[in-house]
Amino acid sequence: MTATDPVPTAAAIAARTAALEAAYRRVEEASMRGLPVHNPALRVEALGLQPWDLTAAGLGAGLLGVVVTPWCMNVVLLPADPAAWDALAEGEKHDLALPCGSISFTAGRLEGVGPLLTASLFSPMQDFADHEGAVITARFALADLLNQPPAEAPPPEARRRRTEGPPPKAAVDLSRRAALGMGRAPRGRGPR
């Protein structure tokens, strides 16, 4: 957060979480229930909303979390103050840097929440057998977003192949026995 943006209190985060869940439940009731993409084993739940500094992107203080619904799982960014993002146009794309790397978010609006940015993790949600599995996946996804990826090991060094010049010669036996023809089996006969 910046010096002018207060860190949202636990009560403010809880209120924004409740508003987000209520807004997605209204969407579910109004337009999603009964559609083929709706997984009835799941319910709406917002997870892990926490303060997130979006000053570098010109968006000020925000909240970052994941929302699980019966039709999608999204990373969600909410403004700490909804009025601060009034200028965001729906459908506008924003590439934002997270510890895991750059993520492309889409601006939208939800009644009762106001402006928000979302990035899809899963859609549809038919591969989830139960809500608990979806929540576990959401928690792991959020943890992955907030951690830098492990450093990649350098690729193994390529072996050099000899590509120029004649092929290597077989070792030549320069001993006296070899010079006198001794030590070789006579032609046509193998060793006894």
JSON list of C-alpha atoms in Angstrom, two decimals:
[
{"chain": "A", "resi": 1, "resn": "MET", "atom": "CA", "xyz": [0.00, 0.00, 0.00]},
{"chain": "A", "resi": 2, "resn": "THR", "atom": "CA", "xyz": [1.12, 3.56, -0.42]},
{"chain": "A", "resi": 3, "resn": "ALA", "atom": "CA", "xyz": [1.41, 6.09, 2.36]},
{"chain": "A", "resi": 4, "resn": "THR", "atom": "CA", "xyz": [-1.97, 7.55, 1.35]},
{"chain": "A", "resi": 5, "resn": "ASP", "atom": "CA", "xyz": [-3.76, 4.18, 1.08]},
{"chain": "A", "resi": 6, "resn": "PRO", "atom": "CA", "xyz": [-4.69, 2.74, 4.45]},
{"chain": "A", "resi": 7, "resn": "VAL", "atom": "CA", "xyz": [-4.33, -1.02, 4.83]},
{"chain": "A", "resi": 8, "resn": "PRO", "atom": "CA", "xyz": [-7.83, -2.50, 4.84]},
{"chain": "A", "resi": 9, "resn": "THR", "atom": "CA", "xyz": [-8.88, -3.75, 8.27]},
{"chain": "A", "resi": 10, "resn": "ALA", "atom": "CA", "xyz": [-9.98, -7.32, 8.91]},
{"chain": "A", "resi": 11, "resn": "ALA", "atom": "CA", "xyz": [-13.55, -6.06, 9.17]},
{"chain": "A", "resi": 12, "resn": "ALA", "atom": "CA", "xyz": [-13.29, -4.26, 5.80]},
{"chain": "A", "resi": 13, "resn": "ILE", "atom": "CA", "xyz": [-11.86, -7.41, 4.17]},
{"chain": "A", "resi": 14, "resn": "ALA", "atom": "CA", "xyz": [-14.65, -9.53, 5.69]},
{"chain": "A", "resi": 15, "resn": "ALA", "atom": "CA", "xyz": [-17.27, -7.07, 4.38]},
{"chain": "A", "resi": 16, "resn": "ARG", "atom": "CA", "xyz": [-15.77, -7.09, 0.86]},
{"chain": "A", "resi": 17, "resn": "THR", "atom": "CA", "xyz": [-15.59, -10.92, 0.95]},
{"chain": "A", "resi": 18, "resn": "ALA", "atom": "CA", "xyz": [-19.26, -11.17, 1.95]},
{"chain": "A", "resi": 19, "resn": "ALA", "atom": "CA", "xyz": [-20.27, -8.67, -0.76]},
{"chain": "A", "resi": 20, "resn": "LEU", "atom": "CA", "xyz": [-18.30, -10.62, -3.40]},
{"chain": "A", "resi": 21, "resn": "GLU", "atom": "CA", "xyz": [-19.89, -13.92, -2.40]},
{"chain": "A", "resi": 22, "resn": "ALA", "atom": "CA", "xyz": [-23.39, -12.38, -2.36]},
{"chain": "A", "resi": 23, "resn": "ALA", "atom": "CA", "xyz": [-22.86, -10.87, -5.83]},
{"chain": "A", "resi": 24, "resn": "TYR", "atom": "CA", "xyz": [-21.75, -14.21, -7.31]},
{"chain": "A", "resi": 25, "resn": "ARG", "atom": "CA", "xyz": [-24.72, -15.97, -5.65]},
{"chain": "A", "resi": 26, "resn": "ARG", "atom": "CA", "xyz": [-27.05, -13.47, -7.33]},
{"chain": "A", "resi": 27, "resn": "VAL", "atom": "CA", "xyz": [-25.41, -14.24, -10.69]},
{"chain": "A", "resi": 28, "resn": "GLU", "atom": "CA", "xyz": [-25.85, -17.96, -10.00]},
{"chain": "A", "resi": 29, "resn": "GLU", "atom": "CA", "xyz": [-29.55, -17.59, -9.20]},
{"chain": "A", "resi": 30, "resn": "ALA", "atom": "CA", "xyz": [-30.28, -15.19, -12.05]},
{"chain": "A", "resi": 31, "resn": "SER", "atom": "CA", "xyz": [-28.45, -16.83, -14.93]},
{"chain": "A", "resi": 32, "resn": "MET", "atom": "CA", "xyz": [-26.21, -19.82, -14.18]},
{"chain": "A", "resi": 33, "resn": "ARG", "atom": "CA", "xyz": [-28.25, -22.43, -12.29]},
{"chain": "A", "resi": 34, "resn": "GLY", "atom": "CA", "xyz": [-29.45, -25.14, -14.65]},
{"chain": "A", "resi": 35, "resn": "LEU", "atom": "CA", "xyz": [-26.94, -24.41, -17.40]},
{"chain": "A", "resi": 36, "resn": "PRO", "atom": "CA", "xyz": [-24.65, -27.25, -18.52]},
{"chain": "A", "resi": 37, "resn": "VAL", "atom": "CA", "xyz": [-21.60, -25.40, -17.13]},
{"chain": "A", "resi": 38, "resn": "HIS", "atom": "CA", "xyz": [-23.14, -25.26, -13.62]},
{"chain": "A", "resi": 39, "resn": "ASN", "atom": "CA", "xyz": [-21.72, -27.93, -11.29]},
{"chain": "A", "resi": 40, "resn": "PRO", "atom": "CA", "xyz": [-24.34, -28.47, -8.54]},
{"chain": "A", "resi": 41, "resn": "ALA", "atom": "CA", "xyz": [-21.73, -30.09, -6.26]},
{"chain": "A", "resi": 42, "resn": "LEU", "atom": "CA", "xyz": [-20.08, -26.67, -5.82]},
{"chain": "A", "resi": 43, "resn": "ARG", "atom": "CA", "xyz": [-21.11, -23.43, -4.16]},
{"chain": "A", "resi": 44, "resn": "VAL", "atom": "CA", "xyz": [-19.88, -19.83, -4.20]},
{"chain": "A", "resi": 45, "resn": "GLU", "atom": "CA", "xyz": [-16.98, -19.10, -1.85]},
{"chain": "A", "resi": 46, "resn": "ALA", "atom": "CA", "xyz": [-14.36, -16.33, -1.83]},
{"chain": "A", "resi": 47, "resn": "LEU", "atom": "CA", "xyz": [-11.02, -17.38, -0.38]},
{"chain": "A", "resi": 48, "resn": "GLY", "atom": "CA", "xyz": [-7.95, -15.65, 0.94]},
{"chain": "A", "resi": 49, "resn": "LEU", "atom": "CA", "xyz": [-8.79, -12.03, 0.22]},
{"chain": "A", "resi": 50, "resn": "GLN", "atom": "CA", "xyz": [-5.80, -10.01, 1.39]},
{"chain": "A", "resi": 51, "resn": "PRO", "atom": "CA", "xyz": [-4.38, -6.52, 0.90]},
{"chain": "A", "resi": 52, "resn": "TRP", "atom": "CA", "xyz": [-2.49, -6.14, -2.36]},
{"chain": "A", "resi": 53, "resn": "ASP", "atom": "CA", "xyz": [-0.54, -3.12, -3.54]},
{"chain": "A", "resi": 54, "resn": "LEU", "atom": "CA", "xyz": [-1.50, -2.17, -7.09]},
{"chain": "A", "resi": 55, "resn": "THR", "atom": "CA", "xyz": [0.22, 1.21, -7.05]},
{"chain": "A", "resi": 56, "resn": "ALA", "atom": "CA", "xyz": [2.71, 0.17, -9.74]},
{"chain": "A", "resi": 57, "resn": "ALA", "atom": "CA", "xyz": [-0.26, -0.47, -12.05]},
{"chain": "A", "resi": 58, "resn": "GLY", "atom": "CA", "xyz": [-1.83, 2.87, -11.13]},
{"chain": "A", "resi": 59, "resn": "LEU", "atom": "CA", "xyz": [-4.67, 1.20, -9.23]},
{"chain": "A", "resi": 60, "resn": "GLY", "atom": "CA", "xyz": [-3.73, 1.91, -5.59]},
{"chain": "A", "resi": 61, "resn": "ALA", "atom": "CA", "xyz": [-4.75, -0.35, -2.72]},
{"chain": "A", "resi": 62, "resn": "GLY", "atom": "CA", "xyz": [-6.59, -3.53, -3.53]},
{"chain": "A", "resi": 63, "resn": "LEU", "atom": "CA", "xyz": [-7.56, -6.96, -2.31]},
{"chain": "A", "resi": 64, "resn": "LEU", "atom": "CA", "xyz": [-6.39, -10.18, -3.96]},
{"chain": "A", "resi": 65, "resn": "GLY", "atom": "CA", "xyz": [-8.05, -13.57, -3.59]},
{"chain": "A", "resi": 66, "resn": "VAL", "atom": "CA", "xyz": [-9.75, -16.44, -5.38]},
{"chain": "A", "resi": 67, "resn": "VAL", "atom": "CA", "xyz": [-13.46, -17.02, -5.86]},
{"chain": "A", "resi": 68, "resn": "VAL", "atom": "CA", "xyz": [-14.89, -20.51, -6.41]},
{"chain": "A", "resi": 69, "resn": "THR", "atom": "CA", "xyz": [-18.28, -20.79, -8.10]},
{"chain": "A", "resi": 70, "resn": "PRO", "atom": "CA", "xyz": [-20.18, -23.72, -9.63]},
{"chain": "A", "resi": 71, "resn": "TRP", "atom": "CA", "xyz": [-19.17, -22.50, -13.11]},
{"chain": "A", "resi": 72, "resn": "CYS", "atom": "CA", "xyz": [-15.68, -20.95, -12.70]},
{"chain": "A", "resi": 73, "resn": "MET", "atom": "CA", "xyz": [-12.71, -20.35, -10.43]},
{"chain": "A", "resi": 74, "resn": "ASN", "atom": "CA", "xyz": [-11.17, -16.90, -10.78]},
{"chain": "A", "resi": 75, "resn": "VAL", "atom": "CA", "xyz": [-8.35, -14.89, -9.29]},
{"chain": "A", "resi": 76, "resn": "VAL", "atom": "CA", "xyz": [-10.03, -11.67, -8.18]},
{"chain": "A", "resi": 77, "resn": "LEU", "atom": "CA", "xyz": [-8.65, -8.20, -7.53]},
{"chain": "A", "resi": 78, "resn": "LEU", "atom": "CA", "xyz": [-10.96, -5.71, -5.84]},
{"chain": "A", "resi": 79, "resn": "PRO", "atom": "CA", "xyz": [-10.20, -2.08, -5.11]},
{"chain": "A", "resi": 80, "resn": "ALA", "atom": "CA", "xyz": [-10.00, -1.26, -1.41]},
{"chain": "A", "resi": 81, "resn": "ASP", "atom": "CA", "xyz": [-12.19, 1.72, -2.34]},
{"chain": "A", "resi": 82, "resn": "PRO", "atom": "CA", "xyz": [-14.62, 0.86, -5.18]},
{"chain": "A", "resi": 83, "resn": "ALA", "atom": "CA", "xyz": [-14.80, 4.51, -6.29]},
{"chain": "A", "resi": 84, "resn": "ALA", "atom": "CA", "xyz": [-11.05, 4.39, -7.05]},
{"chain": "A", "resi": 85, "resn": "TRP", "atom": "CA", "xyz": [-11.66, 2.07, -10.04]},
{"chain": "A", "resi": 86, "resn": "ASP", "atom": "CA", "xyz": [-14.74, 3.77, -11.52]},
{"chain": "A", "resi": 87, "resn": "ALA", "atom": "CA", "xyz": [-12.78, 4.64, -14.67]},
{"chain": "A", "resi": 88, "resn": "LEU", "atom": "CA", "xyz": [-12.09, 0.98, -15.54]},
{"chain": "A", "resi": 89, "resn": "ALA", "atom": "CA", "xyz": [-13.95, -0.03, -18.68]},
{"chain": "A", "resi": 90, "resn": "GLU", "atom": "CA", "xyz": [-15.58, -3.47, -18.70]},
{"chain": "A", "resi": 91, "resn": "GLY", "atom": "CA", "xyz": [-13.61, -5.92, -20.83]},
{"chain": "A", "resi": 92, "resn": "GLU", "atom": "CA", "xyz": [-10.40, -3.87, -20.56]},
{"chain": "A", "resi": 93, "resn": "LYS", "atom": "CA", "xyz": [-7.29, -6.06, -20.16]},
{"chain": "A", "resi": 94, "resn": "HIS", "atom": "CA", "xyz": [-4.63, -5.39, -17.53]},
{"chain": "A", "resi": 95, "resn": "ASP", "atom": "CA", "xyz": [-1.37, -7.36, -17.36]},
{"chain": "A", "resi": 96, "resn": "LEU", "atom": "CA", "xyz": [-0.34, -7.22, -13.72]},
{"chain": "A", "resi": 97, "resn": "ALA", "atom": "CA", "xyz": [2.86, -8.44, -12.12]},
{"chain": "A", "resi": 98, "resn": "LEU", "atom": "CA", "xyz": [2.38, -10.99, -9.34]},
{"chain": "A", "resi": 99, "resn": "PRO", "atom": "CA", "xyz": [5.20, -12.88, -7.65]},
{"chain": "A", "resi": 100, "resn": "CYS", "atom": "CA", "xyz": [4.55, -15.86, -9.96]},
{"chain": "A", "resi": 101, "resn": "GLY", "atom": "CA", "xyz": [4.84, -13.65, -13.07]},
{"chain": "A", "resi": 102, "resn": "SER", "atom": "CA", "xyz": [2.59, -11.50, -15.23]},
{"chain": "A", "resi": 103, "resn": "ILE", "atom": "CA", "xyz": [-1.13, -12.38, -15.20]},
{"chain": "A", "resi": 104, "resn": "SER", "atom": "CA", "xyz": [-3.71, -10.95, -17.61]},
{"chain": "A", "resi": 105, "resn": "PHE", "atom": "CA", "xyz": [-6.83, -9.67, -15.82]},
{"chain": "A", "resi": 106, "resn": "THR", "atom": "CA", "xyz": [-10.10, -8.51, -17.35]},
{"chain": "A", "resi": 107, "resn": "ALA", "atom": "CA", "xyz": [-12.04, -5.59, -15.88]},
{"chain": "A", "resi": 108, "resn": "GLY", "atom": "CA", "xyz": [-15.67, -6.12, -15.00]},
{"chain": "A", "resi": 109, "resn": "ARG", "atom": "CA", "xyz": [-18.43, -4.99, -12.67]},
{"chain": "A", "resi": 110, "resn": "LEU", "atom": "CA", "xyz": [-20.64, -6.86, -10.26]},
{"chain": "A", "resi": 111, "resn": "GLU", "atom": "CA", "xyz": [-23.76, -5.41, -8.71]},
{"chain": "A", "resi": 112, "resn": "GLY", "atom": "CA", "xyz": [-23.10, -4.90, -5.02]},
{"chain": "A", "resi": 113, "resn": "VAL", "atom": "CA", "xyz": [-19.32, -5.06, -5.50]},
{"chain": "A", "resi": 114, "resn": "GLY", "atom": "CA", "xyz": [-18.55, -2.53, -8.19]},
{"chain": "A", "resi": 115, "resn": "PRO", "atom": "CA", "xyz": [-15.46, -2.73, -10.40]},
{"chain": "A", "resi": 116, "resn": "LEU", "atom": "CA", "xyz": [-13.14, -5.73, -10.19]},
{"chain": "A", "resi": 117, "resn": "LEU", "atom": "CA", "xyz": [-10.43, -7.50, -12.14]},
{"chain": "A", "resi": 118, "resn": "THR", "atom": "CA", "xyz": [-10.60, -11.25, -12.77]},
{"chain": "A", "resi": 119, "resn": "ALA", "atom": "CA", "xyz": [-8.35, -13.91, -14.28]},
{"chain": "A", "resi": 120, "resn": "SER", "atom": "CA", "xyz": [-9.75, -17.36, -14.97]},
{"chain": "A", "resi": 121, "resn": "LEU", "atom": "CA", "xyz": [-8.15, -20.38, -13.33]},
{"chain": "A", "resi": 122, "resn": "PHE", "atom": "CA", "xyz": [-10.79, -22.99, -14.29]},
{"chain": "A", "resi": 123, "resn": "SER", "atom": "CA", "xyz": [-13.93, -22.85, -16.38]},
{"chain": "A", "resi": 124, "resn": "PRO", "atom": "CA", "xyz": [-16.11, -24.84, -16.48]},
{"chain": "A", "resi": 125, "resn": "MET", "atom": "CA", "xyz": [-15.86, -26.65, -13.15]},
{"chain": "A", "resi": 126, "resn": "GLN", "atom": "CA", "xyz": [-17.09, -30.10, -14.20]},
{"chain": "A", "resi": 127, "resn": "ASP", "atom": "CA", "xyz": [-13.81, -31.82, -13.24]},
{"chain": "A", "resi": 128, "resn": "PHE", "atom": "CA", "xyz": [-14.42, -31.07, -9.54]},
{"chain": "A", "resi": 129, "resn": "ALA", "atom": "CA", "xyz": [-16.35, -33.83, -7.77]},
{"chain": "A", "resi": 130, "resn": "ASP", "atom": "CA", "xyz": [-16.99, -31.81, -4.62]},
{"chain": "A", "resi": 131, "resn": "HIS", "atom": "CA", "xyz": [-16.66, -28.36, -3.12]},
{"chain": "A", "resi": 132, "resn": "GLU", "atom": "CA", "xyz": [-13.82, -29.36, -0.78]},
{"chain": "A", "resi": 133, "resn": "GLY", "atom": "CA", "xyz": [-11.65, -30.40, -3.75]},
{"chain": "A", "resi": 134, "resn": "ALA", "atom": "CA", "xyz": [-12.32, -27.09, -5.47]},
{"chain": "A", "resi": 135, "resn": "VAL", "atom": "CA", "xyz": [-11.41, -25.16, -2.31]},
{"chain": "A", "resi": 136, "resn": "ILE", "atom": "CA", "xyz": [-8.15, -27.10, -1.89]},
{"chain": "A", "resi": 137, "resn": "THR", "atom": "CA", "xyz": [-7.27, -26.35, -5.53]},
{"chain": "A", "resi": 138, "resn": "ALA", "atom": "CA", "xyz": [-8.11, -22.67, -5.04]},
{"chain": "A", "resi": 139, "resn": "ARG", "atom": "CA", "xyz": [-5.87, -22.44, -1.97]},
{"chain": "A", "resi": 140, "resn": "PHE", "atom": "CA", "xyz": [-2.97, -24.08, -3.82]},
{"chain": "A", "resi": 141, "resn": "ALA", "atom": "CA", "xyz": [-3.53, -21.78, -6.82]},
{"chain": "A", "resi": 142, "resn": "LEU", "atom": "CA", "xyz": [-3.47, -18.70, -4.59]},
{"chain": "A", "resi": 143, "resn": "ALA", "atom": "CA", "xyz": [-0.27, -19.90, -2.89]},
{"chain": "A", "resi": 144, "resn": "ASP", "atom": "CA", "xyz": [1.31, -20.46, -6.32]},
{"chain": "A", "resi": 145, "resn": "LEU", "atom": "CA", "xyz": [0.32, -16.95, -7.43]},
{"chain": "A", "resi": 146, "resn": "LEU", "atom": "CA", "xyz": [1.95, -15.43, -4.36]},
{"chain": "A", "resi": 147, "resn": "ASN", "atom": "CA", "xyz": [5.25, -17.31, -4.66]},
{"chain": "A", "resi": 148, "resn": "GLN", "atom": "CA", "xyz": [8.03, -16.87, -7.14]},
{"chain": "A", "resi": 149, "resn": "PRO", "atom": "CA", "xyz": [8.53, -19.92, -9.33]},
{"chain": "A", "resi": 150, "resn": "PRO", "atom": "CA", "xyz": [11.55, -22.04, -8.45]},
{"chain": "A", "resi": 151, "resn": "ALA", "atom": "CA", "xyz": [14.69, -21.24, -10.39]},
{"chain": "A", "resi": 152, "resn": "GLU", "atom": "CA", "xyz": [15.00, -23.50, -13.36]},
{"chain": "A", "resi": 153, "resn": "ALA", "atom": "CA", "xyz": [18.04, -25.71, -13.56]},
{"chain": "A", "resi": 154, "resn": "PRO", "atom": "CA", "xyz": [20.25, -24.79, -16.50]},
{"chain": "A", "resi": 155, "resn": "PRO", "atom": "CA", "xyz": [19.90, -27.19, -19.43]},
{"chain": "A", "resi": 156, "resn": "PRO", "atom": "CA", "xyz": [22.57, -29.87, -19.58]},
{"chain": "A", "resi": 157, "resn": "GLU", "atom": "CA", "xyz": [25.58, -28.90, -21.59]},
{"chain": "A", "resi": 158, "resn": "ALA", "atom": "CA", "xyz": [25.45, -30.38, -25.05]},
{"chain": "A", "resi": 159, "resn": "ARG", "atom": "CA", "xyz": [28.14, -32.89, -25.81]},
{"chain": "A", "resi": 160, "resn": "ARG", "atom": "CA", "xyz": [30.45, -31.78, -28.55]},
{"chain": "A", "resi": 161, "resn": "ARG", "atom": "CA", "xyz": [30.55, -34.02, -31.55]},
{"chain": "A", "resi": 162, "resn": "ARG", "atom": "CA", "xyz": [33.47, -34.17, -33.84]},
{"chain": "A", "resi": 163, "resn": "THR", "atom": "CA", "xyz": [32.10, -32.96, -37.13]},
{"chain": "A", "resi": 164, "resn": "GLU", "atom": "CA", "xyz": [35.17, -31.75, -38.96]},
{"chain": "A", "resi": 165, "resn": "GLY", "atom": "CA", "xyz": [38.10, -33.66, -40.37]},
{"chain": "A", "resi": 166, "resn": "PRO", "atom": "CA", "xyz": [38.61, -37.35, -41.00]},
{"chain": "A", "resi": 167, "resn": "PRO", "atom": "CA", "xyz": [37.30, -39.91, -38.55]},
{"chain": "A", "resi": 168, "resn": "PRO", "atom": "CA", "xyz": [39.76, -40.83, -35.82]},
{"chain": "A", "resi": 169, "resn": "LYS", "atom": "CA", "xyz": [42.21, -43.58, -36.80]},
{"chain": "A", "resi": 170, "resn": "ALA", "atom": "CA", "xyz": [42.34, -46.86, -34.97]},
{"chain": "A", "resi": 171, "resn": "ALA", "atom": "CA", "xyz": [45.28, -47.19, -32.64]},
{"chain": "A", "resi": 172, "resn": "VAL", "atom": "CA", "xyz": [48.31, -48.62, -34.48]},
{"chain": "A", "resi": 173, "resn": "ASP", "atom": "CA", "xyz": [50.36, -51.29, -32.72]},
{"chain": "A", "resi": 174, "resn": "LEU", "atom": "CA", "xyz": [54.00, -50.26, -33.25]},
{"chain": "A", "resi": 175, "resn": "SER", "atom": "CA", "xyz": [55.55, -53.15, -31.32]},
{"chain": "A", "resi": 176, "resn": "ARG", "atom": "CA", "xyz": [58.27, -55.43, -32.86]},
{"chain": "A", "resi": 177, "resn": "ARG", "atom": "CA", "xyz": [55.96, -58.44, -32.68]},
{"chain": "A", "resi": 178, "resn": "ALA", "atom": "CA", "xyz": [53.38, -56.59, -34.73]},
{"chain": "A", "resi": 179, "resn": "ALA", "atom": "CA", "xyz": [56.04, -55.47, -37.23]},
{"chain": "A", "resi": 180, "resn": "LEU", "atom": "CA", "xyz": [57.18, -59.09, -37.74]},
{"chain": "A", "resi": 181, "resn": "GLY", "atom": "CA", "xyz": [53.61, -60.33, -38.04]},
{"chain": "A", "resi": 182, "resn": "MET", "atom": "CA", "xyz": [53.74, -62.20, -34.81]},
{"chain": "A", "resi": 183, "resn": "GLY", "atom": "CA", "xyz": [50.83, -62.31, -32.47]},
{"chain": "A", "resi": 184, "resn": "ARG", "atom": "CA", "xyz": [48.31, -62.48, -35.25]},
{"chain": "A", "resi": 185, "resn": "ALA", "atom": "CA", "xyz": [46.31, -65.58, -35.99]},
{"chain": "A", "resi": 186, "resn": "PRO", "atom": "CA", "xyz": [47.01, -67.05, -39.42]},
{"chain": "A", "resi": 187, "resn": "ARG", "atom": "CA", "xyz": [44.39, -66.18, -41.97]},
{"chain": "A", "resi": 188, "resn": "GLY", "atom": "CA", "xyz": [41.39, -68.45, -41.95]},
{"chain": "A", "resi": 189, "resn": "ARG", "atom": "CA", "xyz": [42.20, -69.92, -38.57]},
{"chain": "A", "resi": 190, "resn": "GLY", "atom": "CA", "xyz": [40.94, -68.59, -35.31]},
{"chain": "A", "resi": 191, "resn": "PRO", "atom": "CA", "xyz": [42.68, -68.89, -31.96]},
{"chain": "A", "resi": 192, "resn": "ARG", "atom": "CA", "xyz": [42.94, -72.37, -30.49]}
]
